[in-house]
PDB file of C-alpha atoms in Angstrom:
ATOM      1  CA  MET A 296       5.559 -97.937  -3.071  1.00 49.00           C
ATOM      2  CA  SER A 297       6.768-101.533  -3.627  1.00 84.00           C
ATOM      3  CA  ASN A 298       4.595-104.221  -5.118  1.00 95.00           C
ATOM      4  CA  PRO A 299       3.636-106.732  -2.399  1.00 97.00           C
ATOM      5  CA  LEU A 300       3.169-109.483  -5.040  1.00 98.00           C
ATOM      6  CA  ILE A 301       6.846-108.990  -6.075  1.00 97.00           C
ATOM      7  CA  LYS A 302       7.740-109.329  -2.490  1.00 98.00           C
ATOM      8  CA  ALA A 303       5.835-112.645  -2.256  1.00 98.00           C
ATOM      9  CA  ILE A 304       7.474-113.888  -5.472  1.00 98.00           C
ATOM     10  CA  ASN A 305      10.915-113.044  -4.133  1.00 97.00           C
ATOM     11  CA  GLN A 306      10.282-114.599  -0.837  1.00 97.00           C
ATOM     12  CA  ALA A 307       9.007-117.848  -2.462  1.00 97.00           C
ATOM     13  CA  GLY A 308      12.016-117.995  -4.822  1.00 98.00           C
ATOM     14  CA  GLY A 309      10.216-117.061  -8.110  1.00 98.00           C
ATOM     15  CA  GLN A 310       6.896-117.092  -9.793  1.00 98.00           C
ATOM     16  CA  LYS A 311       6.783-120.894 -10.301  1.00 98.00           C
ATOM     17  CA  ALA A 312       7.723-121.480  -6.581  1.00 98.00           C
ATOM     18  CA  LEU A 313       4.890-119.084  -5.436  1.00 98.00           C
ATOM     19  CA  ALA A 314       2.486-120.771  -7.803  1.00 98.00           C
ATOM     20  CA  ASP A 315       3.321-124.179  -6.491  1.00 98.00           C
ATOM     21  CA  ARG A 316       2.787-122.865  -2.819  1.00 98.00           C
ATOM     22  CA  ILE A 317      -0.639-121.378  -3.523  1.00 98.00           C
ATOM     23  CA  GLY A 318      -1.876-124.153  -5.931  1.00 98.00           C
ATOM     24  CA  THR A 319      -1.982-122.284  -9.213  1.00 98.00           C
ATOM     25  CA  THR A 320       0.155-121.928 -12.336  1.00 98.00           C
ATOM     26  CA  GLN A 321       3.146-119.666 -12.973  1.00 98.00           C
ATOM     27  CA  SER A 322       1.205-118.107 -15.849  1.00 98.00           C
ATOM     28  CA  MET A 323      -1.520-116.981 -13.454  1.00 98.00           C
ATOM     29  CA  VAL A 324       1.038-115.379 -11.182  1.00 98.00           C
ATOM     30  CA  TRP A 325       2.539-113.594 -14.170  1.00 98.00           C
ATOM     31  CA  TYR A 326      -0.959-112.443 -15.225  1.00 98.00           C
ATOM     32  CA  TRP A 327      -1.680-111.006 -11.752  1.00 98.00           C
ATOM     33  CA  LEU A 328       1.707-109.269 -11.694  1.00 96.00           C
ATOM     34  CA  MET A 329       1.658-107.865 -15.254  1.00 96.00           C
ATOM     35  CA  ARG A 330      -2.000-107.538 -16.349  1.00 94.00           C
ATOM     36  CA  ALA A 331      -4.540-107.744 -13.581  1.00 93.00           C
ATOM     37  CA  LYS A 332      -5.794-104.183 -12.885  1.00 90.00           C
ATOM     38  CA  LYS A 333      -6.926-105.073  -9.302  1.00 90.00           C
ATOM     39  CA  GLY A 334      -4.210-107.536  -8.485  1.00 92.00           C
ATOM     40  CA  VAL A 335      -4.833-111.012  -7.108  1.00 97.00           C
ATOM     41  CA  PRO A 336      -8.348-112.195  -6.312  1.00 97.00           C
ATOM     42  CA  PRO A 337      -9.262-111.980  -2.572  1.00 97.00           C
ATOM     43  CA  GLU A 338      -9.069-115.754  -2.086  1.00 98.00           C
ATOM     44  CA  VAL A 339      -5.535-115.825  -3.582  1.00 98.00           C
ATOM     45  CA  ALA A 340      -4.490-112.947  -1.327  1.00 98.00           C
ATOM     46  CA  ILE A 341      -5.329-115.162   1.707  1.00 98.00           C
ATOM     47  CA  ARG A 342      -3.308-118.092   0.209  1.00 98.00           C
ATOM     48  CA  ILE A 343      -0.360-115.861  -0.414  1.00 98.00           C
ATOM     49  CA  GLU A 344      -0.526-114.585   3.086  1.00 98.00           C
ATOM     50  CA  ARG A 345      -0.436-118.148   4.388  1.00 98.00           C
ATOM     51  CA  ALA A 346       2.341-119.206   1.956  1.00 98.00           C
ATOM     52  CA  THR A 347       4.534-116.220   3.084  1.00 97.00           C
ATOM     53  CA  GLU A 348       3.739-116.849   6.712  1.00 97.00           C
ATOM     54  CA  GLY A 349       2.330-113.242   7.025  1.00 96.00           C
ATOM     55  CA  ALA A 350       5.300-111.516   5.528  1.00 97.00           C
ATOM     56  CA  VAL A 351       2.947-110.444   2.762  1.00 97.00           C
ATOM     57  CA  SER A 352      -0.556-109.807   4.224  1.00 97.00           C
ATOM     58  CA  ARG A 353      -3.828-109.947   2.455  1.00 97.00           C
ATOM     59  CA  ALA A 354      -4.292-106.279   3.308  1.00 96.00           C
ATOM     60  CA  ASP A 355      -0.997-105.575   1.508  1.00 96.00           C
ATOM     61  CA  LEU A 356      -2.220-107.360  -1.612  1.00 97.00           C
ATOM     62  CA  ARG A 357      -5.832-106.102  -1.587  1.00 96.00           C
ATOM     63  CA  PRO A 358      -6.284-103.007   0.632  1.00 94.00           C
ATOM     64  CA  ASP A 359      -9.532-102.272  -1.225  1.00 94.00           C
ATOM     65  CA  ILE A 360     -11.002-105.389   0.346  1.00 95.00           C
ATOM     66  CA  PHE A 361      -9.095-106.172   3.563  1.00 95.00           C
ATOM     67  CA  ALA A 362      -8.589-103.601   6.225  1.00 87.00           C
ATOM     68  CA  VAL A 363      -5.223-103.549   8.024  1.00 76.00           C
ATOM     69  CA  ASP A 364      -6.899-103.727  11.437  1.00 70.00           C
ATOM     70  CA  GLU A 365      -8.832-106.714  10.263  1.00 60.00           C
ATOM     71  CA  VAL A 366      -5.674-108.674   9.565  1.00 56.00           C
ATOM     72  CA  THR A 367      -3.924-107.685  12.727  1.00 53.00           C
ATOM     73  CA  ALA A 368      -6.897-108.418  15.052  1.00 52.00           C
TER      74      ALA A 368
END
């Protein structure tokens, strides 16, 4: 299983580029990638979904909170 945050980072062109798009710092992106046990916070998952134009959905990032059918509805 691939990491959806890595997909978002790659699509944005790196951690700094993604951070700029979602209004945070590169160090926070690194933290979510390397240390956060649950991944990104729910509100950040929504911002990443918007920044990637849906290529990485909030349900991809936080399936424990967002249902797939909720995103596609």
